[in-house]
Short mmCIF file of C-alpha atoms in Angstrom, two decimals:
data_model
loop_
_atom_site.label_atom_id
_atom_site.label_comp_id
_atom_site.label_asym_id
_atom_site.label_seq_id
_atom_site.Cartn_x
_atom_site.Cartn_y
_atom_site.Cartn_z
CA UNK A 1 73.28 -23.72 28.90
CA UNK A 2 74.99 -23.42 25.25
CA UNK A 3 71.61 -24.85 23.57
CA UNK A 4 69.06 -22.81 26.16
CA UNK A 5 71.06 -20.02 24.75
CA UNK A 6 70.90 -20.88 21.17
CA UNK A 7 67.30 -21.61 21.14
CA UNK A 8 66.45 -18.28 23.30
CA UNK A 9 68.23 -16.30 20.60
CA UNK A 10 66.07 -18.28 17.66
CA UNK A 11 62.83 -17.32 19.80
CA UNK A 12 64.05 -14.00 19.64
CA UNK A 13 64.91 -13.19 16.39
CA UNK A 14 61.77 -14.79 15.36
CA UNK A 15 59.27 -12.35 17.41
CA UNK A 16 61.26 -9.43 15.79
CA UNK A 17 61.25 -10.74 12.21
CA UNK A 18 57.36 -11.05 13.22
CA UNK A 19 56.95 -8.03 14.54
CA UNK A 20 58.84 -6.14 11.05
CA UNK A 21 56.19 -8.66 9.14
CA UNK A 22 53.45 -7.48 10.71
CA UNK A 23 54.61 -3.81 10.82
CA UNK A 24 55.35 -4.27 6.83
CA UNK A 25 52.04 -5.27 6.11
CA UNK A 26 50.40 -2.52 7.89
CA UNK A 27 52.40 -0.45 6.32
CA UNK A 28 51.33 -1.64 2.85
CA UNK A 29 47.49 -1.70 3.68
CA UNK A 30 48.00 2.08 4.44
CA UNK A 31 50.02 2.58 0.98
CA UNK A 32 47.43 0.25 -0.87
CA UNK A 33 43.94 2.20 0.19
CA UNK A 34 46.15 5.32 -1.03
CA UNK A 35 46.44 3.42 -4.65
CA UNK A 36 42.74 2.20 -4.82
CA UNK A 37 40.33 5.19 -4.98
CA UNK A 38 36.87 4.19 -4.89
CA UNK A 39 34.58 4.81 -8.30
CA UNK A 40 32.43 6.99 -7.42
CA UNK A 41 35.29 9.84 -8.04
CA UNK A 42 35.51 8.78 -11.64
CA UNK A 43 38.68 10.34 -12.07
CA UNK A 44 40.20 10.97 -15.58
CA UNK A 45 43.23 11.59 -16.90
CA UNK A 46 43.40 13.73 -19.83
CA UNK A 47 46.54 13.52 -21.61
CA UNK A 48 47.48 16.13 -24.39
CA UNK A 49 50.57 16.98 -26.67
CA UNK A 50 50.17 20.57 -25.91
CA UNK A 51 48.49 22.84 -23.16
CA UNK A 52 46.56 24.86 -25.65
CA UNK A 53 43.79 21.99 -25.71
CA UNK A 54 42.40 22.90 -22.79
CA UNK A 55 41.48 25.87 -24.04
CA UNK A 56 40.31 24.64 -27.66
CA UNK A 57 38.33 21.62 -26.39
CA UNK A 58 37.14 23.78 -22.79
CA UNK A 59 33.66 22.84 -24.15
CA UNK A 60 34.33 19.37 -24.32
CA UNK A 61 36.03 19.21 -20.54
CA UNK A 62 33.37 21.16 -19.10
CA UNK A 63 30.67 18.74 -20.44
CA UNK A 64 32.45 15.93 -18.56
CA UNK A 65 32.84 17.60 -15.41
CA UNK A 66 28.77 18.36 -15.27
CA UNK A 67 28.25 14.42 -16.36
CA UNK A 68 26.08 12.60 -14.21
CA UNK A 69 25.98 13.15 -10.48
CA UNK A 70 28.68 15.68 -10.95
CA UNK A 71 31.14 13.57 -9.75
CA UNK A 72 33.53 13.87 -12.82
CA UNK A 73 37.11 14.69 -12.12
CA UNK A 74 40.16 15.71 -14.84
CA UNK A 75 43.72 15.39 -14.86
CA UNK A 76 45.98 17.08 -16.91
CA UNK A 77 48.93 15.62 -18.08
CA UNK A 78 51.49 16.91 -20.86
CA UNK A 79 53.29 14.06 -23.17
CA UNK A 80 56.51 16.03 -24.76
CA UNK A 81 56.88 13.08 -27.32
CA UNK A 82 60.34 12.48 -25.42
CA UNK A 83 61.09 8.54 -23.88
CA UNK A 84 62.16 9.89 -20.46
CA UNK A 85 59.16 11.11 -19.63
CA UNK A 86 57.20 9.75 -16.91
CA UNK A 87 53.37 9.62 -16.55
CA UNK A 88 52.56 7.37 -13.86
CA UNK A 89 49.32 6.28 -14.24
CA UNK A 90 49.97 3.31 -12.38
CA UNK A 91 52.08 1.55 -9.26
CA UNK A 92 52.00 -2.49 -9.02
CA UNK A 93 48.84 -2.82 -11.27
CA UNK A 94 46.52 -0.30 -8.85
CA UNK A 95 45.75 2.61 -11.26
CA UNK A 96 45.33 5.94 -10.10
CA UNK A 97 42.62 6.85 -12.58
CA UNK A 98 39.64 5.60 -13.33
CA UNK A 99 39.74 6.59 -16.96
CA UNK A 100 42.15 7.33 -19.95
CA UNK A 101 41.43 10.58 -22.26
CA UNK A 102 44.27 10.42 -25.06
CA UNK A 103 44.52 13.96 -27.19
CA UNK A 104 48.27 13.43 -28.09
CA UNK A 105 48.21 11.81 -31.48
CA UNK A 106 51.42 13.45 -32.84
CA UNK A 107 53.76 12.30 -30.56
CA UNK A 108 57.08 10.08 -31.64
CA UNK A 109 56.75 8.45 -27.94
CA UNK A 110 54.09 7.85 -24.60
CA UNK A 111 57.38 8.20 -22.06
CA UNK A 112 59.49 5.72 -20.22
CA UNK A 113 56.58 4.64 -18.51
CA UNK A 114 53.60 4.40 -20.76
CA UNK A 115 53.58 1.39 -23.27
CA UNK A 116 50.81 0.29 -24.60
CA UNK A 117 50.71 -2.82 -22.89
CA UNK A 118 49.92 -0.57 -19.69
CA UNK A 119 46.88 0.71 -21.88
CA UNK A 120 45.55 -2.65 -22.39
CA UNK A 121 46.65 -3.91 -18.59
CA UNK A 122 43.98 -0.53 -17.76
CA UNK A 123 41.31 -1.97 -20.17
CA UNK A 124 41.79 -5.30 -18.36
CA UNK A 125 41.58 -3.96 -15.01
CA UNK A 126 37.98 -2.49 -15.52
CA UNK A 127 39.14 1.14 -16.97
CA UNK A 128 37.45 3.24 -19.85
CA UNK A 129 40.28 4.38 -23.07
CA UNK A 130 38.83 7.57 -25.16
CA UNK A 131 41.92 8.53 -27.98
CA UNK A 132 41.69 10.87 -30.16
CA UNK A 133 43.88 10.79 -33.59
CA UNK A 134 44.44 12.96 -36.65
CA UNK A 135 45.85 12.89 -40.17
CA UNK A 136 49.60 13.27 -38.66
CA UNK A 137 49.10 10.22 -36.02
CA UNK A 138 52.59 8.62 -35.14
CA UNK A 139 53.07 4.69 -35.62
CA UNK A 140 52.72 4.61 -31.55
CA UNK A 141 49.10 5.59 -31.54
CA UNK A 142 48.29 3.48 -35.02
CA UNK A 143 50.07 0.60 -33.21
CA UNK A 144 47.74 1.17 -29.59
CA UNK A 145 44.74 1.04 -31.86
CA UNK A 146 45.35 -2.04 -33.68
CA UNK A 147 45.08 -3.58 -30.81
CA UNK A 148 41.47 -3.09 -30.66
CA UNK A 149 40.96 -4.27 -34.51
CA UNK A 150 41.35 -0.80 -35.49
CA UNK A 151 43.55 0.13 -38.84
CA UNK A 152 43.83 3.41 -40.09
CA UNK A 153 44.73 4.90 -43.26
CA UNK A 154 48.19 5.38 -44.38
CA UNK A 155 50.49 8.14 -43.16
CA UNK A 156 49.76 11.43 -44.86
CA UNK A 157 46.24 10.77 -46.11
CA UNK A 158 43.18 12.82 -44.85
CA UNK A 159 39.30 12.48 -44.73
CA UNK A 160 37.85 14.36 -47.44
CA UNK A 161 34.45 14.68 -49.11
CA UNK A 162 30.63 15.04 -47.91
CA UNK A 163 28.19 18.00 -48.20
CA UNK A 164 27.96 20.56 -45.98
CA UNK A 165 24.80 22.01 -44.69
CA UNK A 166 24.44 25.28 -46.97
CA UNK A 167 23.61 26.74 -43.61
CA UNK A 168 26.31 26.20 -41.68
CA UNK A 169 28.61 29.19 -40.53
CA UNK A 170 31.75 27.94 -42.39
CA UNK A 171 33.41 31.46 -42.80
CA UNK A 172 35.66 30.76 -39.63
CA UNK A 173 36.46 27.05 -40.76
CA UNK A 174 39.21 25.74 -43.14
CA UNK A 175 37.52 24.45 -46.30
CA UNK A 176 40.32 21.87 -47.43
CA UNK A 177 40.87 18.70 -45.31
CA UNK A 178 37.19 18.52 -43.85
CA UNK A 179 35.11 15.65 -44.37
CA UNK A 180 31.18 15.68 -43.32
CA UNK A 181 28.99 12.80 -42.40
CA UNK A 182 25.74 12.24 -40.84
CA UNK A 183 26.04 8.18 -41.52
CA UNK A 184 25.44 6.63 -37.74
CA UNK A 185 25.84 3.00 -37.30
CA UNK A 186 21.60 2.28 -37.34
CA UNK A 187 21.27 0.05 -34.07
CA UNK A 188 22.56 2.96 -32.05
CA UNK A 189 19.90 5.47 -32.74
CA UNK A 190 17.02 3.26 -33.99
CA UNK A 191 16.56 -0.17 -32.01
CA UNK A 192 17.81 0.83 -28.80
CA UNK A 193 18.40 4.79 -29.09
CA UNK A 194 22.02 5.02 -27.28
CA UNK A 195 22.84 8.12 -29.30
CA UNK A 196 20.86 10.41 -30.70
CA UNK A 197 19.90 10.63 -34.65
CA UNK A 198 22.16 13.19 -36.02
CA UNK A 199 20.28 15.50 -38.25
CA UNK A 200 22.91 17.57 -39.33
CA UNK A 201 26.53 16.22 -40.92
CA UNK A 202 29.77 16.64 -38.34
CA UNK A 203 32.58 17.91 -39.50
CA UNK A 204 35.92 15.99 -39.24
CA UNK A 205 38.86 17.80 -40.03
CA UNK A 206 42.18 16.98 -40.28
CA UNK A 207 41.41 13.17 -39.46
CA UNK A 208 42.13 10.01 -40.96
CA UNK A 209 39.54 7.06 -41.77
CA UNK A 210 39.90 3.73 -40.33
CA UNK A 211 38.99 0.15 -41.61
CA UNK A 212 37.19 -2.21 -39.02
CA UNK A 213 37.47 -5.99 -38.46
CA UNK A 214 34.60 -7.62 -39.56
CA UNK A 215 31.87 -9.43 -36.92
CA UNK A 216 33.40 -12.81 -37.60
CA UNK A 217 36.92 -11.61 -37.22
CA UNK A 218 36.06 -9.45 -33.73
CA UNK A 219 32.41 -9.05 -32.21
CA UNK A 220 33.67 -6.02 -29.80
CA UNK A 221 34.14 -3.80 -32.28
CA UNK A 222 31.83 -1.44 -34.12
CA UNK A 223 31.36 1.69 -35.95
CA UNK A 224 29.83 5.03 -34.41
CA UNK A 225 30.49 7.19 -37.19
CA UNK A 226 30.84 5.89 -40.41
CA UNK A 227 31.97 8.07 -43.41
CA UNK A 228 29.91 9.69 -45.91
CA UNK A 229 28.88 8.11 -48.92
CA UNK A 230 31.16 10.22 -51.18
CA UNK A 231 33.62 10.60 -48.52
CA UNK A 232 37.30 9.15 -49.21
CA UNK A 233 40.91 9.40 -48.41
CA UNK A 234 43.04 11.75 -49.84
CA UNK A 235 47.21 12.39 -49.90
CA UNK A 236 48.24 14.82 -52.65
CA UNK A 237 51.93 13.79 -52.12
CA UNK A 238 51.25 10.16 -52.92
CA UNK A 239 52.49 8.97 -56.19
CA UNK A 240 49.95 9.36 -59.00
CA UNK A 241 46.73 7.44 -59.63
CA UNK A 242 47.16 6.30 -55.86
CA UNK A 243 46.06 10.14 -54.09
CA UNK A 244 42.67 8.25 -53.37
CA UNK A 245 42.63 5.68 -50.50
CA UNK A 246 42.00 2.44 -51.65
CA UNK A 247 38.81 2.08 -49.20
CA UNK A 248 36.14 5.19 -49.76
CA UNK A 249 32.79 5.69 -48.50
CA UNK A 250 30.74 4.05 -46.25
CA UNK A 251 33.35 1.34 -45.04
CA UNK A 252 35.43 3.93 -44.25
CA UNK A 253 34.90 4.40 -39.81
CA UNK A 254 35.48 8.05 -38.84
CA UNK A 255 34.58 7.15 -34.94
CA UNK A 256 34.84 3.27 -33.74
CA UNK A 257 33.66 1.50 -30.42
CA UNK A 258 35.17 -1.14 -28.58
CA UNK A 259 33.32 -3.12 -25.64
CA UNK A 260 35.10 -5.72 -24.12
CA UNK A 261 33.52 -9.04 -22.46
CA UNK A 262 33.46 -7.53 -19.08
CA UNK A 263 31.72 -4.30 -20.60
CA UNK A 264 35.29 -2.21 -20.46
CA UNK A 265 34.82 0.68 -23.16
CA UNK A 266 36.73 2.31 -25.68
CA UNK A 267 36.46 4.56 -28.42
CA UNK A 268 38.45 5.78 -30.95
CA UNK A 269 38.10 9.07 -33.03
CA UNK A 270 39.94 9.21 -36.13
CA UNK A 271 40.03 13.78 -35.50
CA UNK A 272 40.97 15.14 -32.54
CA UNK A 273 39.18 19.03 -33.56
CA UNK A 274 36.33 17.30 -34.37
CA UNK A 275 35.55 18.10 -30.75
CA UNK A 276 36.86 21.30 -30.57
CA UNK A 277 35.07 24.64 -29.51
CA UNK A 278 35.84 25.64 -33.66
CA UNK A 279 34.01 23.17 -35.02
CA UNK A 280 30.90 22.89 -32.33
CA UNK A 281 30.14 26.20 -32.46
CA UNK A 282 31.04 26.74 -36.39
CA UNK A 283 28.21 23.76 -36.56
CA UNK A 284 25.25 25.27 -34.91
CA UNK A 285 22.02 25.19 -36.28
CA UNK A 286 20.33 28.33 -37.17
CA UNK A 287 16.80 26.86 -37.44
CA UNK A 288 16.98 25.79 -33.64
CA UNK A 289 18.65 29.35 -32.58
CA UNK A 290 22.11 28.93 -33.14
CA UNK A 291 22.03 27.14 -30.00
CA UNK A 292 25.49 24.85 -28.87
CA UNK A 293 22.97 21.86 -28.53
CA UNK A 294 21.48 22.36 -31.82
CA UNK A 295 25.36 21.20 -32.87
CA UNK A 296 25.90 17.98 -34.41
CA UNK A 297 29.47 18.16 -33.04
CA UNK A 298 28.58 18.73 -29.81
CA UNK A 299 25.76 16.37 -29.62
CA UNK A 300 28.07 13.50 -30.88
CA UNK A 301 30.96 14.21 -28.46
CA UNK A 302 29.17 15.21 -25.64
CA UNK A 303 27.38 11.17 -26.12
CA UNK A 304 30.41 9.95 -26.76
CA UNK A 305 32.18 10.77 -23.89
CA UNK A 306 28.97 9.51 -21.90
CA UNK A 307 29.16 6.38 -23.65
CA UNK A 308 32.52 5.96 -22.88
CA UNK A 309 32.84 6.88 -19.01
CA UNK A 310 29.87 4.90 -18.70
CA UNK A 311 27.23 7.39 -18.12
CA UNK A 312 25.10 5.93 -21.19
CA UNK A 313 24.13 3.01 -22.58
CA UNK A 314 24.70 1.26 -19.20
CA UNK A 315 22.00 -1.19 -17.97
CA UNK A 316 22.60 -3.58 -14.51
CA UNK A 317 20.66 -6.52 -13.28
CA UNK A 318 18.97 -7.16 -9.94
CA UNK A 319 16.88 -9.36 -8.02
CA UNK A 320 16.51 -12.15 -10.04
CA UNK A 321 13.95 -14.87 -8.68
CA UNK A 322 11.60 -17.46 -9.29
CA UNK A 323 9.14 -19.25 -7.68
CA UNK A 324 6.32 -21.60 -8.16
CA UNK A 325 3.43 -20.34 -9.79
CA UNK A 326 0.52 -19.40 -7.43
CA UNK A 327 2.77 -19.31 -4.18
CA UNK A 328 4.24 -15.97 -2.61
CA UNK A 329 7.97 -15.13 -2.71
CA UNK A 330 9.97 -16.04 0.35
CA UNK A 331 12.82 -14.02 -0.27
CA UNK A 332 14.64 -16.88 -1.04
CA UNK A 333 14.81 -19.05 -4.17
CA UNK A 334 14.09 -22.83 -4.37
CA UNK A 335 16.67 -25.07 -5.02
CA UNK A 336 14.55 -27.43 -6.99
CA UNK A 337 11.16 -28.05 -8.64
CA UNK A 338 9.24 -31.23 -9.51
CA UNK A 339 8.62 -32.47 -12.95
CA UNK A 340 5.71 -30.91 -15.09
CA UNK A 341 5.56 -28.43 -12.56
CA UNK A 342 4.67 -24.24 -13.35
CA UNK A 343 6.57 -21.74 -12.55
CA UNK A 344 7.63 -17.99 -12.50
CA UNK A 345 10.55 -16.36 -13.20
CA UNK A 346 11.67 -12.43 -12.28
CA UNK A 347 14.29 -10.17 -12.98
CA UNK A 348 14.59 -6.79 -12.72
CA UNK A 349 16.55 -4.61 -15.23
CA UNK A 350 17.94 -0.77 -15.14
CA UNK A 351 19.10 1.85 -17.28
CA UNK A 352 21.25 4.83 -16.54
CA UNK A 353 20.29 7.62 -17.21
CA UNK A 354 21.73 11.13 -16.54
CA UNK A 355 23.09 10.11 -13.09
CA UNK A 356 19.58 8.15 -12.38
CA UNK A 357 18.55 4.53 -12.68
CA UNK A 358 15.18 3.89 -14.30
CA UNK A 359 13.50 1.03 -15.88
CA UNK A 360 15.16 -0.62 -18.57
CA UNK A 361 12.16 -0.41 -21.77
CA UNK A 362 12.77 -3.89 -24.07
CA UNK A 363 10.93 -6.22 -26.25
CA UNK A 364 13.48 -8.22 -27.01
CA UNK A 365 15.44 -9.31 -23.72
CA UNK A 366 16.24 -12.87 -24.66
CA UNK A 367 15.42 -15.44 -22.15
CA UNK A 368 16.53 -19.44 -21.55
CA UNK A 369 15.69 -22.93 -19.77
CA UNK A 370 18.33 -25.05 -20.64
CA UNK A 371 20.14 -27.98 -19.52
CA UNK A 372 22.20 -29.21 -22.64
CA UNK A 373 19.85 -27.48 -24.83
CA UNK A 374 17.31 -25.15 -24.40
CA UNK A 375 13.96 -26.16 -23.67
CA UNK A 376 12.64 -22.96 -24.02
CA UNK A 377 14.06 -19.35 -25.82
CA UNK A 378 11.92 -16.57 -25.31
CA UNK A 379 11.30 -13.00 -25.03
CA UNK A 380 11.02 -12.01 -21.74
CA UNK A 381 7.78 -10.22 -20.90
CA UNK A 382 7.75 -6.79 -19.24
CA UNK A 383 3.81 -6.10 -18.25
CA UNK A 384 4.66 -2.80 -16.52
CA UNK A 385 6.86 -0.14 -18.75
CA UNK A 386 6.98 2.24 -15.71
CA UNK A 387 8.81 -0.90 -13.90
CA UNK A 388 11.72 -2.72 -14.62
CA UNK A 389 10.19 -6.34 -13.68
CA UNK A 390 10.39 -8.74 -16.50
CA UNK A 391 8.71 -12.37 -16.23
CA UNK A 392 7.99 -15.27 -18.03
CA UNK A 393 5.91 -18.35 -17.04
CA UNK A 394 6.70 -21.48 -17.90
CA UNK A 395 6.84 -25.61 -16.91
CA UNK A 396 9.08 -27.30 -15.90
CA UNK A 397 9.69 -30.33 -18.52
CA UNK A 398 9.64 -34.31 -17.63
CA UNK A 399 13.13 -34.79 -17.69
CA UNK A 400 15.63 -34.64 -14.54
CA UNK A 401 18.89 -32.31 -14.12
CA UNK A 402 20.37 -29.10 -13.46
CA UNK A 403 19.31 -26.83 -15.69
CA UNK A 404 19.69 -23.17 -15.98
CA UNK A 405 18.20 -19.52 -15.76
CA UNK A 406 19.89 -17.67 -18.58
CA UNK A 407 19.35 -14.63 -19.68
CA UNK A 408 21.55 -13.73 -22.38
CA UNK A 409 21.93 -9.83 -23.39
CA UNK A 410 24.08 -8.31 -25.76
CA UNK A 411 23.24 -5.90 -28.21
CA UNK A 412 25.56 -2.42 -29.76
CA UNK A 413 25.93 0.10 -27.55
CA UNK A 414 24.64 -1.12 -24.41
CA UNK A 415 26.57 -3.24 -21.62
CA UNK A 416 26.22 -6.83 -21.54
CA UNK A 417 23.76 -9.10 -19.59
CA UNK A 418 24.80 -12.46 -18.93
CA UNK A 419 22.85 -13.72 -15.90
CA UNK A 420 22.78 -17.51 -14.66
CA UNK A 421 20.73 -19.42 -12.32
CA UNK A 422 21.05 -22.81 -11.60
CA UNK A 423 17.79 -24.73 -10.55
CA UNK A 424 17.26 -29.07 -10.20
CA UNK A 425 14.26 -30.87 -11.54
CA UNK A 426 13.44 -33.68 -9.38
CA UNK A 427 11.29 -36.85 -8.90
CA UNK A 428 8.00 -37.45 -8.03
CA UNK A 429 7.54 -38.71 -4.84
CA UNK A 430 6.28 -42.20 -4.83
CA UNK A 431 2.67 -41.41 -4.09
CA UNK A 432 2.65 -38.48 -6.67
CA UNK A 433 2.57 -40.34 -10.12
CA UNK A 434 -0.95 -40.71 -12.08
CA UNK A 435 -2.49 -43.66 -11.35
CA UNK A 436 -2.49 -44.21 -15.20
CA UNK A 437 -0.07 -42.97 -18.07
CA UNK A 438 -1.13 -42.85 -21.34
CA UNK A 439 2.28 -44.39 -21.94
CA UNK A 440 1.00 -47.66 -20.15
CA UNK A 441 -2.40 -48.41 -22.05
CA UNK A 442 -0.85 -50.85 -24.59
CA UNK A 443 0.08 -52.96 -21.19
CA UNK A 444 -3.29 -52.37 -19.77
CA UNK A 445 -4.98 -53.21 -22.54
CA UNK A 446 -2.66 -56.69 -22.98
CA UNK A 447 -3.48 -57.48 -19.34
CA UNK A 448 -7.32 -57.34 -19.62
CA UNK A 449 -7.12 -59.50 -22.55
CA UNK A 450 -5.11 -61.77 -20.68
CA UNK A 451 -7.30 -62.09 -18.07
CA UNK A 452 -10.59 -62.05 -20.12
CA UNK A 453 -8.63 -64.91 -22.17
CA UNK A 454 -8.07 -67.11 -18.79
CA UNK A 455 -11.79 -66.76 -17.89
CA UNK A 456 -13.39 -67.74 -21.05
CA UNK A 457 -10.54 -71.01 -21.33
CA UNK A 458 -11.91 -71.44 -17.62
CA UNK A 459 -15.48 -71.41 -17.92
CA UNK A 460 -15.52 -73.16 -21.07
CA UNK A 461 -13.08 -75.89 -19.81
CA UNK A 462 -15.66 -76.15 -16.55
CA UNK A 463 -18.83 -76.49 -18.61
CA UNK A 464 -17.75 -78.55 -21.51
CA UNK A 465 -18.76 -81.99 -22.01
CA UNK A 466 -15.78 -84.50 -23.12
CA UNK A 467 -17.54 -87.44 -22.74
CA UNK A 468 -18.01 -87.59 -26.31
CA UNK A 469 -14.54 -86.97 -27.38
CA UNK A 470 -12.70 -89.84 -28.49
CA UNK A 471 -10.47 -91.28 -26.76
CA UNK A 472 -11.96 -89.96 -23.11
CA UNK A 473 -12.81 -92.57 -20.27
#
C-alpha cells in the first residue's frame, strides 16, 4: 500500500508540474507575440537630448511619417544624459522598434539600459541605426560609431570652409562654424542613381568631419557626403599651428553609410541641424521658387532617411528558374542536365520605389556557372526594360558535378544580391554518345592500318611463290 501510495503521489505531482509547464508556455507565447510586432508598422524610435527637436527638425519627422505606404510610425524618447535612466528598447533580444533615430549627441551617458552593445545586438537582429552628431559629441557617441569604422575629429574642432551659393538666404543663418559641400560619393548619383545629384552645396553647421576605413580595411562602409574641397577642421582653442585638423578636404566624410552583410543599414551624420527646419528652408533655391524641394538640405535628408529605413535603394529577388532551352517551364526546376546540353536561366529582379515595386533597370547584374571555378561570368541580359526578367543562355560544359547558379550583386547604395542554385551535370546514357569522337581518330586511323597491314601480309603470303627461295622443299 506504502509504494501504491508513493508512486500515486509521483503521478500526481507530475500532471501538475505539467499542467504549470504547459500553462507557462502559453503564457509566454501570449507575452512573446506582444514583443514581436510585425514590419509592416516600421516603427521608430526617435531619441533626442531635448524636446525642442521636435519642433526644429518637424520637417524632417513629417517626411518620415508620409514615407512609403504611409506606414511610418515615431517614438519619442528623452535621454537626460543621466545612467539611471531607462529606455527600453528591448526585453530578451525581441526589440520593440523596428528602427533607431539617435539626435542626442551631447549626452555624458545612453541610461542604465542602453549600451552600445544593445545598438549593435539591434543591427544584428535586422534593425536600421540613423545618429546624428555635432561638434560637442560625447566619447559615448564617438565610441558607438567606431564601431562601424567611423572616427571623428577631435573634441572641440568644427567643419569649416566651402562656398556658399551667393543666392542663398543666409541672413537668418550663423556665418561662423558652417561648412558647405556639394561633393557626393559618384556611384550614388551616377551608376545607379540612389540619391539624387545635389546641385546646390548643404550646409553643415556645427558638425564635426569624420575619417573612413579604407575598402581593404572594411567594404561596408562608405561616404555619402564628403567634404568640400577647401573644407577643413577647425578648433581656435587648440594650441598654435595645430587649429587646422590634420585631415582637410575631400577625405574628410561629413555623412557616412554602413551596410552590413545581411543588408542592415546605418548612417551617420557628422551635424545634427544639418536637418533642421533652419537650414532647409534658409537653403531654398530661388531659381526653382523658393520651393522646400528645391533645398539641397532637404533633398539630402529626406533620401537619407529613405535610404536608411529602407524605402530606397532596396532591390529583392524572385522566381529564379531555368530550364532547357526550347522546352516550356513546369513550374518546377530540374535537378540535373546532361553534358553539352543548352539551357536557360531566369530571374526576376525589383526595385522599391516610393512604396511600389517595379523592375529593377541594370546592365551590369553579374552572373555565374561554377563548380570550383567559373565556367562562365557574365552580364545578365534583360530584353524587356518594362520587366524585371533577366536571362542568359548558355551550355552546359563536358565535365560532371554540382555546379552552381550564382548571381552575385553588390554595388554602393543598393542591398545585396547573393542568389544560389545548385544544379548536377550528368552522363550520357549509353546509347547517347557520337558514334565517333574526334578524340578517337588517332585509334581509328591505327586500326585501319592494322587491318589494311594484315590483308596485304595475307594476300601476298597466299600468292607468293617460295619455291625458289633457298632453302624451301
Amino acid at each position: 500500500k506504502l509504494t501504491t501510495l508513493f508512486f500515486a503521489a509521483i503521478i500526481i505531482a507530475l500532471l501538475s508540474s505539467g499542467g504549470e509547464v504547459a500553462a507557462q508556455r502559453e503564457r509566454g507565447g501570449e507575452q512573446q507575440n506582444l514583443f514581436v510586432r510585425e514590419k509592416s508598422e516600421n516603427k521608430t524610435l526617435v531619441l533626442v537630448d531635448t524636446w525642442a527637436t521636435l519642433e526644429t527638425h518637424s520637417i524632417f519627422f513629417d517626411h518620415i511619417r508620409s514615407m512609403g505606404a504611409g506606414n511610418h510610425t515615431l517614438e519619442f524618447k528623452l535621454i537626460s544624459g543621466s545612467s539611471t535612466d531607462e529606455v527600453n528598447i528591448q526585453q530578451f533580444n525581441k526589440y520593440f522598434y523596428d528602427n533607431i533615430i539617435f539626435m542626442a549627441p551631447t549626452v555624458k551617458s545612453f541610461g542604465q539600459d542602453l549600451k552600445n552593445s544593445i545598438f549593435f545586438s539591434s543591427v544584428d537582429f535586422h534593425h536600421n541605426i540613423m545618429i546624428f552628431a555635432n561638434n560637442e559629441a560625447r566619447k559615448q557617441i564617438r565610441e558607438l560609431v567606431n564601431e562601424f569604422s567611423v572616427d571623428f575629429e577631435d573634441y572641440g574642432y568644427t567643419m569649416q570652409g566651402g562656398s556658399a551659393p551667393q543666392d542663398s538666404a543666409q541672413n537668418g543663418f550663423p556665418v561662423s562654424n558652417v561648412a558647405w559641400s556639394d561633393n557626393m560619393f559618384t556611384p550614388l548619383f551616377k551608376d545607379k542613381s540612389v540619391f539624387s545629384e545635389l546641385k546646390r552645396p548643404v550646409i553643415f553647421e556645427d558638425g564635426v568631419g569624420a575619417v573612413l576605413d579604407n575598402y581593404a580595411t572594411n567594404k561596408y562602409v562608405f561616404p555619402i557626403l564628403k567634404a568640400d574641397k577647401a573644407g577643413h577642421s577647425y578648433n581656435p582653442n587648440a594650441p598654435k599651428r595645430a587649429e587646422t585638423g590634420v585631415v582637410s578636404g575631400q577625405q574628410l566624410t561629413l555623412v557616412a553609410g554602413y551596410q552590413t552583410e545581411y543588408n542592415q543599414r546605418v548612417v551617420i551624420s557628422g551635424s545634427t541641424k544639418m536637418c533642421s527646419n533652419d537650414a532647409m528652408l534658409a537653403n531654398r533655391d530661388p531659381h526653382q521658387g523658393s520651393t522646400i524641394s528645391s533645398s539641397p538640405n532637404y533633398l539630402l535628408c529626406t533620401e537619407l532617411v529613405e535610404w536608411n529605413l529602407q524605402e530606397r535603394g532596396v532591390i529583392r529577388v524572385d522566381n529564379v528558374r531555368h530550364k532547357k532551352k526550347g522546352e516550356a517551364f513546369t513550374g518546377a526546376n530540374p535537378e540535373n542536365y546532361k553534358r553539352q546540353v543548352d539551357i536557360e536561366y531566369f530571374i526576376d529582379v525589383h526595385e522599391k520605389k516610393n512604396g511600389e515595386w517595379v523592375p529593377h533597370v541594370s546592365n551590369d547584374l553579374q552572373f555565374q556557372f561554377t563548380m570550383l571555378d567559373p565556367y562562365y561570368q557574365v552580364a545578365l541580359e534583360q530584353p524587356d526594360k518594362s520587366s524585371p526578367t533577366y536571362t542568359y543562355a548558355l551550355k552546359t560544359p563536358w565535365r560532371l558535378g554540382i555546379f552552381r547558379f550564382h548571381v552575385d550583386y553588390k554595388r554602393y547604395g543598393l542591398t545585396f544580391i547573393d542568389n544560389r542554385m545548385e544544379v548536377s551535370v550528368i552522363q550520357l546514357r549509353h546509347d547517347e554518345f557520337p558514334r565517333y569522337e574526334t578524340t578517337g581518330y588517332p585509334y581509328y586511323l591505327n586500326v585501319l592500318i592494322l587491318m589494311a597491314s594484315s590483308f596485304i601480309f595475307v594476300v601476298y603470303y597466299a600468292f607468293s611463290d617460295f619455291s625458289k627461295v633457298k632453302g624451301v622443299k
